[in-house]
Short mmCIF file of C-alpha atoms in Angstrom, two decimals:
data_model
loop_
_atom_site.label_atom_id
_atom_site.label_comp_id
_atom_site.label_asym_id
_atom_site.label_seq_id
_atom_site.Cartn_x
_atom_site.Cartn_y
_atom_site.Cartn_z
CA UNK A 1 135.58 107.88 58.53
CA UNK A 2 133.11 104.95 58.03
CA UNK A 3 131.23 104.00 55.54
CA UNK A 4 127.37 102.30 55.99
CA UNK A 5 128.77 99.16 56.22
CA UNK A 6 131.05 100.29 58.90
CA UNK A 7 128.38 102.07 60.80
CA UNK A 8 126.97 99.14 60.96
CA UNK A 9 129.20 96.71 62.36
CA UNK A 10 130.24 99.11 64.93
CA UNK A 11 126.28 99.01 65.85
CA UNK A 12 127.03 95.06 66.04
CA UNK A 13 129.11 95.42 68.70
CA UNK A 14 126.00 96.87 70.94
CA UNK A 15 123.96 93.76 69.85
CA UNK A 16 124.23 91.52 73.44
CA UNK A 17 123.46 87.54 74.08
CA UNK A 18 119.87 86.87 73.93
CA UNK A 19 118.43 90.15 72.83
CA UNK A 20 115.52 90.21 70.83
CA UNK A 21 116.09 93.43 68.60
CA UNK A 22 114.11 95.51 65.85
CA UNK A 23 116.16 96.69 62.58
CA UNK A 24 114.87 99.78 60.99
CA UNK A 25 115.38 100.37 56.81
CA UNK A 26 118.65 100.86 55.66
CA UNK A 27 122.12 100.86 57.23
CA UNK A 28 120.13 99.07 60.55
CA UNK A 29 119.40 96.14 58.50
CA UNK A 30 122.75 95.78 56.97
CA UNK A 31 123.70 95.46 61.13
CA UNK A 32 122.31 91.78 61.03
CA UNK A 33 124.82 90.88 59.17
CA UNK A 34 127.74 91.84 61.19
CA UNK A 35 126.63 90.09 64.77
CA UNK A 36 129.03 87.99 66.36
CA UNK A 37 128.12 83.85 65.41
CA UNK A 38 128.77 82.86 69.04
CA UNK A 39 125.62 84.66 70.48
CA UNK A 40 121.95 83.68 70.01
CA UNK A 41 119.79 86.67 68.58
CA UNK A 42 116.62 87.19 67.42
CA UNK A 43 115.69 89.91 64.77
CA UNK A 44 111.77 90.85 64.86
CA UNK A 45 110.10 92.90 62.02
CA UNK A 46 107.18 94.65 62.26
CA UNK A 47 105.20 93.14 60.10
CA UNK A 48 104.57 90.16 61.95
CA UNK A 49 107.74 87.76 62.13
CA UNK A 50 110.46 87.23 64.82
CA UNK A 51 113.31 84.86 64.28
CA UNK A 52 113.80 86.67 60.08
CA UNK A 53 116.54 84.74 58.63
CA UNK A 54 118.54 85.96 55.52
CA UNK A 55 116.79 87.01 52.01
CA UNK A 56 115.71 83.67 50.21
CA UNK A 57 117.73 82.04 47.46
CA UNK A 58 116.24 82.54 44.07
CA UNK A 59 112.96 80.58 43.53
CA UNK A 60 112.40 80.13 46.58
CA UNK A 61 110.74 83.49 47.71
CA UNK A 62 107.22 83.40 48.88
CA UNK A 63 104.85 86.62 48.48
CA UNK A 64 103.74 85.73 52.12
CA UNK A 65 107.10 86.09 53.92
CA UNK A 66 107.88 89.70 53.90
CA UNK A 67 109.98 91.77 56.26
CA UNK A 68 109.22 95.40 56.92
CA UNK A 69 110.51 97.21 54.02
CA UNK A 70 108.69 94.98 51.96
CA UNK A 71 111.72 92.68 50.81
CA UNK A 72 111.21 89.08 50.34
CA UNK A 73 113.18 86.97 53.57
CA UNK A 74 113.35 83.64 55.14
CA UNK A 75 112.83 82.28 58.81
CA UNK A 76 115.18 80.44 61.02
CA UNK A 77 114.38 77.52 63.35
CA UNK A 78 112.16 78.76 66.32
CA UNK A 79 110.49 81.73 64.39
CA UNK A 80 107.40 83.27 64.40
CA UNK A 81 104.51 84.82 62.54
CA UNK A 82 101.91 87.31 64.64
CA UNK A 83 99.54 89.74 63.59
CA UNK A 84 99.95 93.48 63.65
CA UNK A 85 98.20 94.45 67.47
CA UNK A 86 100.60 91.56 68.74
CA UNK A 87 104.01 92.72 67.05
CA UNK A 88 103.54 96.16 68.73
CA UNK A 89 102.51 94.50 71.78
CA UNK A 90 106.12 93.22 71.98
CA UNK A 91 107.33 96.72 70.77
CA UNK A 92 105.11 99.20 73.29
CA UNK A 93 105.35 96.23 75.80
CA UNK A 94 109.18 96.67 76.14
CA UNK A 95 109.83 92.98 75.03
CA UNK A 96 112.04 93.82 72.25
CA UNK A 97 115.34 94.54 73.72
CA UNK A 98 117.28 97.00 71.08
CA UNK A 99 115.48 99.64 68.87
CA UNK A 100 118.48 100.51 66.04
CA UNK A 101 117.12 103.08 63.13
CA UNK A 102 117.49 105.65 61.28
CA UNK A 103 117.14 109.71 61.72
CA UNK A 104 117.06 112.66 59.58
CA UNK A 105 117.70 114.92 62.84
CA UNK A 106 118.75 114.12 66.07
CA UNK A 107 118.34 116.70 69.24
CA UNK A 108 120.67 117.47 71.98
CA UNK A 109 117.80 115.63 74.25
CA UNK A 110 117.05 112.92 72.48
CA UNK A 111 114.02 114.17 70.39
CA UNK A 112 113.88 112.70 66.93
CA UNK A 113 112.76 113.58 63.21
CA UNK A 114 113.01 110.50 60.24
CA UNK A 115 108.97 110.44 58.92
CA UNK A 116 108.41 113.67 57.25
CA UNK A 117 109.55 117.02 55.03
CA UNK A 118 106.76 119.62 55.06
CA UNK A 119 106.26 119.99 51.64
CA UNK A 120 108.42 117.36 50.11
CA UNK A 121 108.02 113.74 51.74
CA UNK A 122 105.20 112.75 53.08
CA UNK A 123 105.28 108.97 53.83
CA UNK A 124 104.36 108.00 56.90
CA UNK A 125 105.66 107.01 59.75
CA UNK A 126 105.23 103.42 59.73
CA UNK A 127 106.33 101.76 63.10
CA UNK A 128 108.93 104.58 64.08
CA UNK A 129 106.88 106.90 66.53
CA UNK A 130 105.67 103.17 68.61
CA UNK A 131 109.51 102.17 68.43
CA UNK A 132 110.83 104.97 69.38
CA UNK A 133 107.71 105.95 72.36
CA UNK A 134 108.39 102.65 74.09
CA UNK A 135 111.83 100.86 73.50
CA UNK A 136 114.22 101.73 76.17
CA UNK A 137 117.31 101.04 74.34
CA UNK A 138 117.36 103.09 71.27
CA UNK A 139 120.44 103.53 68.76
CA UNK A 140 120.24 105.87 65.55
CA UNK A 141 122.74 104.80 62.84
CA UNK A 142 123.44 107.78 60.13
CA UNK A 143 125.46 110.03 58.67
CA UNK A 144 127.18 113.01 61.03
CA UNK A 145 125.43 115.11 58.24
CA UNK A 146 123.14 115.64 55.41
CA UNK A 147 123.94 115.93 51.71
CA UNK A 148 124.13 119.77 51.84
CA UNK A 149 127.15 119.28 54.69
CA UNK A 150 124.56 120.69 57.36
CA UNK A 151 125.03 118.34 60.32
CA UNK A 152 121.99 116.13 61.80
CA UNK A 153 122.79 116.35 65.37
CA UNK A 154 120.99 119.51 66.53
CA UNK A 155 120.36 121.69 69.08
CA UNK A 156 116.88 121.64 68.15
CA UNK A 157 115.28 119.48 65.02
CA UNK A 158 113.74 121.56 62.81
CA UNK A 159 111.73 118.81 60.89
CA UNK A 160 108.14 117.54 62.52
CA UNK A 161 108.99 114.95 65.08
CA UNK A 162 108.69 111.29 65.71
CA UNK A 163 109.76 111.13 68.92
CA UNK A 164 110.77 113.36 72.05
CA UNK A 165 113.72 112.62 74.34
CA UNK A 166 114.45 108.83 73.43
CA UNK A 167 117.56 108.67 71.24
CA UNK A 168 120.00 106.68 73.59
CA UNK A 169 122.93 106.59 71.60
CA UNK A 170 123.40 107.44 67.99
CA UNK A 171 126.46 106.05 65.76
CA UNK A 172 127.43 107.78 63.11
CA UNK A 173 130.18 107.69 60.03
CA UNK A 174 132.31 110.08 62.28
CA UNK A 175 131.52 109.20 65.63
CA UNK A 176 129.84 107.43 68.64
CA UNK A 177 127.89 109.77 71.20
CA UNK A 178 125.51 108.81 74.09
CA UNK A 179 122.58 111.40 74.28
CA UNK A 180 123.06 112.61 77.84
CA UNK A 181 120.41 115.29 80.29
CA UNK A 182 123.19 117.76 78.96
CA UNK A 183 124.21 117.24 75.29
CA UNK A 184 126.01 114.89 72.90
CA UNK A 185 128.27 113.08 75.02
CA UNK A 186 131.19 111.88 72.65
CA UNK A 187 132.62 108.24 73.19
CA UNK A 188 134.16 107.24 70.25
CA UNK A 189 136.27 108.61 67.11
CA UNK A 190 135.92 106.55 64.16
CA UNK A 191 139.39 105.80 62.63
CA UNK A 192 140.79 108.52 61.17
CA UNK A 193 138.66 111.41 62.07
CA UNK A 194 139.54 113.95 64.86
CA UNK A 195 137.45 115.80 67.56
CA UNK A 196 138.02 118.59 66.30
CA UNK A 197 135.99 117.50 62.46
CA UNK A 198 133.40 115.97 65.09
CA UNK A 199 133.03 119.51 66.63
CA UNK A 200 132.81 120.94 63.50
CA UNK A 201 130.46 118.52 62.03
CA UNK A 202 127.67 118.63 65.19
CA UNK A 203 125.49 121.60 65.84
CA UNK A 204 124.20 120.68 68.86
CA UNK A 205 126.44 120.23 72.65
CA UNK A 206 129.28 118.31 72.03
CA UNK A 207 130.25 117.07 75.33
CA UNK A 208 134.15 116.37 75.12
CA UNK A 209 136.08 114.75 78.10
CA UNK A 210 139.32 113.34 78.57
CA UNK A 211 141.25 111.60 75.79
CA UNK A 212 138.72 110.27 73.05
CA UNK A 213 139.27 106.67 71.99
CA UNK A 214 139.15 105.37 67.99
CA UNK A 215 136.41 103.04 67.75
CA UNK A 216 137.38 99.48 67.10
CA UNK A 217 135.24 97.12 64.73
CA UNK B 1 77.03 75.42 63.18
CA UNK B 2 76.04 78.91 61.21
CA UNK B 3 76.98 78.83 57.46
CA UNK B 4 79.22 82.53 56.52
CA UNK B 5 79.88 80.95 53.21
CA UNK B 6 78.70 83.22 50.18
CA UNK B 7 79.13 81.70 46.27
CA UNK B 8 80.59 84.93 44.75
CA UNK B 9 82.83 88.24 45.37
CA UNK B 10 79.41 89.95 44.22
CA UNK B 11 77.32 88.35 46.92
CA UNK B 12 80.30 89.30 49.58
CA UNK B 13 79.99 92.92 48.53
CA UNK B 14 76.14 93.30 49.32
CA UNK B 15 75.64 95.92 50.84
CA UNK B 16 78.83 98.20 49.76
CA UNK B 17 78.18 101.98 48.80
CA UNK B 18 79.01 105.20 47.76
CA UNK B 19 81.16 107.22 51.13
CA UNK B 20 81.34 104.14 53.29
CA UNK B 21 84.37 103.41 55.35
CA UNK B 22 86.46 100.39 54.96
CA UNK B 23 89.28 98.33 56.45
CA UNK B 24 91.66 96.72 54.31
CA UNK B 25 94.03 94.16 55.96
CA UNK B 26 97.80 93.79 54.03
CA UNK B 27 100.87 94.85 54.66
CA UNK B 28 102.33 95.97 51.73
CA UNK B 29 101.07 94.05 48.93
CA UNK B 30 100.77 91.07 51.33
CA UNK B 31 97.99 89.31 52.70
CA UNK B 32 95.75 92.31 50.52
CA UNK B 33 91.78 91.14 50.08
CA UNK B 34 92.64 91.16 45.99
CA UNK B 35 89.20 89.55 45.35
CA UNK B 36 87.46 92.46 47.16
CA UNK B 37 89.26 95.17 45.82
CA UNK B 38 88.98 94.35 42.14
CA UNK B 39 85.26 94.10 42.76
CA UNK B 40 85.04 97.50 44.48
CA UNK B 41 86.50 98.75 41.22
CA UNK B 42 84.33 97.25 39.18
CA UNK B 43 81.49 98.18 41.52
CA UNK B 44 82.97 102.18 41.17
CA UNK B 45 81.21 102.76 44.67
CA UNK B 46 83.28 105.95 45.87
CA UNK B 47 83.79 108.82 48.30
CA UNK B 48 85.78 105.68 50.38
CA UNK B 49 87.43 106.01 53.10
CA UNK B 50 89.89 103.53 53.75
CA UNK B 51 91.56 102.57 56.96
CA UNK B 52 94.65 100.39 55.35
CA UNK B 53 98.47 100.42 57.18
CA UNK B 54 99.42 100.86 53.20
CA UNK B 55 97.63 102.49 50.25
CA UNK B 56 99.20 99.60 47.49
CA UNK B 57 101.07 100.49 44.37
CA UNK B 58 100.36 102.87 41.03
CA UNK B 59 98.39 99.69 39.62
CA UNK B 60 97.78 97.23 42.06
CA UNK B 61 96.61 96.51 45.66
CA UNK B 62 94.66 99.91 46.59
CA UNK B 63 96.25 101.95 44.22
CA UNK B 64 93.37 100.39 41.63
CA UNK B 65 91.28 102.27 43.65
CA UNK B 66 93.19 105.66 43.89
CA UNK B 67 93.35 105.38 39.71
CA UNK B 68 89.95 105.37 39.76
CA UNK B 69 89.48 108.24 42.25
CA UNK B 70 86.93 106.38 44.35
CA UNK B 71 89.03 107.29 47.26
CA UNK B 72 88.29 110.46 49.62
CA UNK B 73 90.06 109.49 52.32
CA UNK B 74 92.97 107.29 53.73
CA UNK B 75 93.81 106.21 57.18
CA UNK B 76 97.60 104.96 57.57
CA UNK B 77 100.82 104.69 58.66
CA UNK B 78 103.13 104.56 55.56
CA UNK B 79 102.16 105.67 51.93
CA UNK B 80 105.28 105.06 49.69
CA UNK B 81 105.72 103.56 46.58
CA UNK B 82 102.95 105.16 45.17
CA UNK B 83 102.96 108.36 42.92
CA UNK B 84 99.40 108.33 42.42
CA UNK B 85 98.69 108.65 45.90
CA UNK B 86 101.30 111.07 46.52
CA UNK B 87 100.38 113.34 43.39
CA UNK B 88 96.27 113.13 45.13
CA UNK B 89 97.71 114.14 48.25
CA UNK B 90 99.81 117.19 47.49
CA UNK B 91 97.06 118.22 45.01
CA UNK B 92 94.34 118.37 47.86
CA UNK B 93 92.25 115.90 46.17
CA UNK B 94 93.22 112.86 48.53
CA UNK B 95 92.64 113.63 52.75
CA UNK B 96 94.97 111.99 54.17
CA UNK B 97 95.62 110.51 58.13
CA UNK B 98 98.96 109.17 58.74
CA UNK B 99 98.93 107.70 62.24
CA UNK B 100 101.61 105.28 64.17
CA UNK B 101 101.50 101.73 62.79
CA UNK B 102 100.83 100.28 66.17
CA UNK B 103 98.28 102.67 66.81
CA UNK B 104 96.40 101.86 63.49
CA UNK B 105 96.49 98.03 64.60
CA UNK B 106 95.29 98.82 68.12
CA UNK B 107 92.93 101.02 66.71
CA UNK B 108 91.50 98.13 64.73
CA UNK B 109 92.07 95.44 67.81
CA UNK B 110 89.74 97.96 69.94
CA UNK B 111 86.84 98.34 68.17
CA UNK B 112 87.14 94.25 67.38
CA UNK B 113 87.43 94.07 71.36
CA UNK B 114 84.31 96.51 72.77
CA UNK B 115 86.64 99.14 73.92
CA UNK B 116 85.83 102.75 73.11
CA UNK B 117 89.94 104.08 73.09
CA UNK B 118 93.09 102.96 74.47
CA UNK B 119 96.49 105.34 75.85
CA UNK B 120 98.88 104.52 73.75
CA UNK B 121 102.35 106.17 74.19
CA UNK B 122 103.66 106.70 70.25
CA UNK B 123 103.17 109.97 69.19
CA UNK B 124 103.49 111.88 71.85
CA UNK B 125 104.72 115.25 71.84
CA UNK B 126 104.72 115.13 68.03
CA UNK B 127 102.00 116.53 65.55
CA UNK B 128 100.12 112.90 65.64
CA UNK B 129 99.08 114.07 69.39
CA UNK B 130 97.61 117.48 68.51
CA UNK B 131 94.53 118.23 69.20
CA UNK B 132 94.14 114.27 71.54
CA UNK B 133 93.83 114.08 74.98
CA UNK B 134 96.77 113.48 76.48
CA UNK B 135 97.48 111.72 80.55
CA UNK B 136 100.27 110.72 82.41
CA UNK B 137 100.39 106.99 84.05
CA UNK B 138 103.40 106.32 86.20
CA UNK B 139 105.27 109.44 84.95
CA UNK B 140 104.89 108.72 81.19
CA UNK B 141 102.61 110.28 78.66
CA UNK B 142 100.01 108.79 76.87
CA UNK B 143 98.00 109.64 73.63
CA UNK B 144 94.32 108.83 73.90
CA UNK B 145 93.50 107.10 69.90
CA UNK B 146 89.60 105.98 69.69
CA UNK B 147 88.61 102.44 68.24
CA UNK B 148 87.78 102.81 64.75
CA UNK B 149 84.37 102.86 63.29
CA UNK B 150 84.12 100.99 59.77
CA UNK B 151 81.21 99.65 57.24
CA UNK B 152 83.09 96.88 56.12
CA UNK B 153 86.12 94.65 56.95
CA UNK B 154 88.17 93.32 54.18
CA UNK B 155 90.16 90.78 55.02
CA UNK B 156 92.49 87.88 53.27
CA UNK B 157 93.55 84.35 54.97
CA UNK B 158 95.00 81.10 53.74
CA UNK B 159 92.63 79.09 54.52
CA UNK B 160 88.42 79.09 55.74
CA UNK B 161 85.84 77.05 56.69
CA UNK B 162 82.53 77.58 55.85
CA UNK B 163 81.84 78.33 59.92
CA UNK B 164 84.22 81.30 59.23
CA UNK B 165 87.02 79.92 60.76
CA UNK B 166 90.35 81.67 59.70
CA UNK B 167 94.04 80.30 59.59
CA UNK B 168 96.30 83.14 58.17
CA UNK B 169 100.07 82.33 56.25
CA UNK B 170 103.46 83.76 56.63
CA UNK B 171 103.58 87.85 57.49
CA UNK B 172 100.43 87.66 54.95
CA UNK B 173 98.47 87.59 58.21
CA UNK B 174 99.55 91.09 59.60
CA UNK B 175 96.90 93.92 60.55
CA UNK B 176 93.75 91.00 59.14
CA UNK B 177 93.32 89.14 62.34
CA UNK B 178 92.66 92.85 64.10
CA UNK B 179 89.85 94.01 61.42
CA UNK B 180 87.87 90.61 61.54
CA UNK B 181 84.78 92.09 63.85
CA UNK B 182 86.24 95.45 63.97
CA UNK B 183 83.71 96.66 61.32
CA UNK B 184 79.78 95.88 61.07
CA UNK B 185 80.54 93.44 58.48
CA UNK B 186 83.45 91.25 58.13
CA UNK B 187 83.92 90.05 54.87
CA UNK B 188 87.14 87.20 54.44
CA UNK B 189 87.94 86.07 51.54
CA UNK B 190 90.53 82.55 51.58
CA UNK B 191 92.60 80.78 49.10
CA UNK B 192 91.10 77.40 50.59
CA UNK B 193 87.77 77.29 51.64
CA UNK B 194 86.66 74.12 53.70
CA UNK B 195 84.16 72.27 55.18
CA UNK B 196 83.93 72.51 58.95
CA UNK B 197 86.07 69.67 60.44
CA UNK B 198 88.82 70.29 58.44
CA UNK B 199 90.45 72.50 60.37
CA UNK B 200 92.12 71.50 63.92
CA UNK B 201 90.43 73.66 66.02
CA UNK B 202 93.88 73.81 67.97
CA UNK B 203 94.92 75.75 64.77
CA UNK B 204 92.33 78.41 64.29
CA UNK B 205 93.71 82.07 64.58
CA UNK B 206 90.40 83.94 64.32
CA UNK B 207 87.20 82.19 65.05
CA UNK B 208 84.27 82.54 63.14
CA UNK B 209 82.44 84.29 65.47
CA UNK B 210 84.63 87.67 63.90
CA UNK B 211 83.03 86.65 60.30
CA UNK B 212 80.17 87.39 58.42
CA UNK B 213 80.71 86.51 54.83
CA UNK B 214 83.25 84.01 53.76
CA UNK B 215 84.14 83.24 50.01
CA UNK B 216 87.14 81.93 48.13
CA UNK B 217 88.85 83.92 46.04
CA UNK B 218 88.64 83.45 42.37
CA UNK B 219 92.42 84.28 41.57
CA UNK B 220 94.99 85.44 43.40
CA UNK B 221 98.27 87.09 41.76
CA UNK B 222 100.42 87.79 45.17
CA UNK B 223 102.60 90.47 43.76
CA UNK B 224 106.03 90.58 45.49
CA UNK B 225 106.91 94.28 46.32
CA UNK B 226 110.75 93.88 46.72
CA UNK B 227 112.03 90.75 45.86
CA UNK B 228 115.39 90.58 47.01
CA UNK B 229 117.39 87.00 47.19
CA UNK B 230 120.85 86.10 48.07
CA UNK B 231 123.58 84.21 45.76
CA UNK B 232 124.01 80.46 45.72
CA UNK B 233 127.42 80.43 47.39
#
C-alpha cells in the first residue's frame, strides 16, 4: 500500500519531457517533487504564474508571489506572471498538458465530485470545474477510500459534481486504473496489495484482465 | 494627457453607496485593494454585493467587511479560510454564488471587452449549469455565463501613473487586470504613483484608458496567507 508520498511519485512517472502541467492542493503538489531531473517541466498555478519554483527560503518570501493554495513560492528562470482571464486561457485553451488533482468521488465514467458536501463544506470550487471541463489529460491522486472505509471509486458519485466524464486515470494508495467507456480498468497493484483488496475496496466496475503488474516507483 | 489622479481614498470612493455592486481584484490576500476596503468600512455603505474570486480572512481582506455585515451578497469561486463567512452563509444571512474560477475572470474580461456572454465549457453538467443555456460546438457542451454588471472596480497594482497607467507585481496581479473597465468606475489604487513618462510604455499591462480614479495607497500591510519556506540545506 502507498502512502501520499508514494502516490505521488508514482504520478511522477506520468509527468513527460516538455509538458506544461497544473498541480492541484495536496498529494498533487507533493508530485513536483518527485519528477525525474533529466526532463524540462513547467508547473503553472492558477493564480497567475508558470515556471513556480520551490517554497522560498526564510526571509525571503514575498506577499506577491503566491501559488494557488495560497502558500508563499519562488520562480525559476523563464517564468511567468499573467492575470486571471489569461491563466484559464491556457487551462480551457488546452495549453496545459497534464491536469493531476484531487477527488472526493470518482465515477465509473469519469464524472467527478471534490468542491462540495451539501450541508457540511461549502467552499468553492476554485479552478477545478475549468480544469477538469477542458484538460484532456486528467489524473486524480487519492485514497482507494474515505475515512469511514467506504470506497471513492463509484458507480455513481453521490456528492454534487465538478465534472462529467473526464477523469482519465486516477492513482490511488492501492492501485492504478484508467477510466475506460466500460468501467475502472485496473493497470497496476501497488506493492503489496492484491486484486482481490482492490475489488473489495472499489464500488464501481473493476475491469480485471490478465495478470496484474506491481507498480514500480 | 487626462489626469485619473485623485489626492485621497475618500475622494476615490465618491460616489459609493448603500446595495451597490463591486469588484474586488486579489487572489487570496494578494494583490487585495486594502486602501479601498478599509474605507468602505469606515464608510459602513452596505447591502454590497461583491464579485471577488475570494471573500478574505475572519479580520482582514473582505472579511472586514463580512464583520461588519455590510455584505448581502458574494460572487466567487472559493470561500475558505473564513468562519465568518461560512457561519453567514449556513445561517441564511450571507447569499452566496460560487461559480468556476475561470468563469468569474472571463466574466470580468467580458464586460471589460463589450461582449454581452461567452460559452464557456466548466460547469457543465454540474449544478453551476442549472438553470443556463446550454449549446454544443463541435460535439462539446458549453455553458452560456453573462459579463458582469458592477458599480465599482476595485483594483490594486504596483505601480501608476497619473494617466492611469497600470504595471501589476508577482501573482499580486491576478483577476485586477480583468476588472479595470469592467465596472462603470474603475478605481486603482498603487503602491507607486508616477508622473507620466515614467513608465516605459513597452511595460504597461493595463492602459489608462480602463481607469477612472487613480490614488496611492496610504499603507499597505500585504498579509501572507500561508507562508511556507524550505530549510537552508
Amino acid at each position: 500500500m502507498l502512502d501520499k508520498n508514494g502516490i505521488a511519485k508514482r504520478i511522477a512517472k506520468e509527468v513527460k519531457d516538455g509538458y506544461y502541467v497544473n498541480l492541484g492542493i495536496g498529494i498533487p503538489t507533493l508530485v513536483a517533487n518527485f519528477v525525474r531531473e533529466d526532463i524540462e517541466v513547467e508547473f503553472q498555478s492558477e493564480n497567475g504564474v508558470l515556471g513556480m519554483g520551490p517554497f522560498p527560503f526564510e526571509g525571503e518570501e514575498d506577499a506577491d508571489i503566491i501559488n494557488a493554495g495560497k502558500q508563499t513560492i519562488t520562480t525559476l528562470p523563464g517564468a511567468s506572471f499573467f492575470d486571471s482571464a489569461t491563466s484559464f486561457s491556457m487551462i480551457r485553451g488546452k495549453h496545459v498538458d497534464l491536469t493531476i488533482l484531487g477527488a472526493m468521488e470518482v465515477a465509473e465514467n469519469g464524472d467527478i465530485a471534490n468542491w462540495k458536501i451539501p450541508g457540511k463544506m461549502v467552499k468553492g470550487m476554485g479552478g477545478a470545474m475549468d480544469l477538469v471541463a477542458s484538460a484532456e489529460n486528467i489524473i486524480v491522486a487519492m485514497m482507494h477510500t474515505n475515512r469511514a472505509g467506504a470506497s471513492k471509486l463509484l458507480k455513481k458519485c453521490s456528492l454534487p459534481l465538478t465534472g462529467v466524464g473526464c477523469v482519465k486515470k486516477i492513482v490511488t494508495n492501492l492501485a492504478v486504473m484508467e477510466v475506460t467507456k466500460d468501467g475502472f480498468k485496473l493497470l497496476e497493484r501497488a506493492p503489496g496489495v492484491s486484486v482481490e483488496d482492490i475489488k473489495t475496496a472499489t464500488e464501481g466496475h473493476l475491469i480485471i484482465e490478465g495478470d496484474i503488474p506491481e507498480m514500480t516507483i | 494627457m487626462i489626469n485619473k489622479k485623485v489626492t485621497s481614498v475618500e475622494e476615490a470612493l465618491n460616489g459609493v453607496a448603500d446595495n451597490m455592486t463591486f469588484m474586488l481584484g486579489g487572489f487570496g490576500l494578494s494583490g487585495i485593494p486594502e486602501n479601498a476596503i478599509a474605507e468602505l468600512v469606515k464608510r459602513k455603505v452596505n447591502g454590497l454585493t461583491c464579485i471577488s474570486n475570494n471573500a478574505g480572512v475572519d479580520d482582514f481582506g473582505l472579511g472586514l467587511l463580512l464583520q461588519g455585515k455590510q455584505i448581502k451578497k458574494m460572487v466567487s469561486s472559493y470561500v475558505g479560510e473564513n468562519d465568518e463567512f461560512e457561519r453567514q452563509m449556513l445561517s441564511g444571512e450571507l447569499d452566496v454564488e460560487l461559480i468556476p474560477q475561470g468563469t468569474l475572470a472571463e466574466r470580468c474580461r467580458a464586460a471589460q471587452a463589450g461582449f454581452p456572454a461567452i460559452y464557456t465549457p466548466a460547469g457543465y453538467g454540474t449544478e453551476v449549469a442549472e438553470g443556463k443555456e446550454t449549446r454544443e460546438f463541435d460535439g462539446k457542451m458549453y455553458v452560456l455565463e453573462h459579463a458582469f454588471k458592477a458599480d465599482f472596480a476595485f483594483v490594486k497594482a504596483w505601480k501608476g501613473d497619473v494617466a492611469g497607467n497600470l504595471i501589476f507585481k508577482g501573482t499580486a496581479r491576478n483577476f485586477n487586470p480583468n476588472m479595470c473597465g469592467a465596472a462603470k468606475i474603475t478605481v486603482a489604487e498603487v503602491e507607486e504613483l508616477l508622473p507620466v513618462g515614467e513608465l516605459d510604455p513597452n511595460q504597461i499591462h493595463i492602459p489608462g484608458i480602463f481607469v477612472q480614479r487613480i490614488f496611492k495607497g496610504a499603507h499597505y500591510e500585504k498579509r501572507i496567507e500561508q507562508r511556507t519556506v524550505r530549510q537552508t540545506s
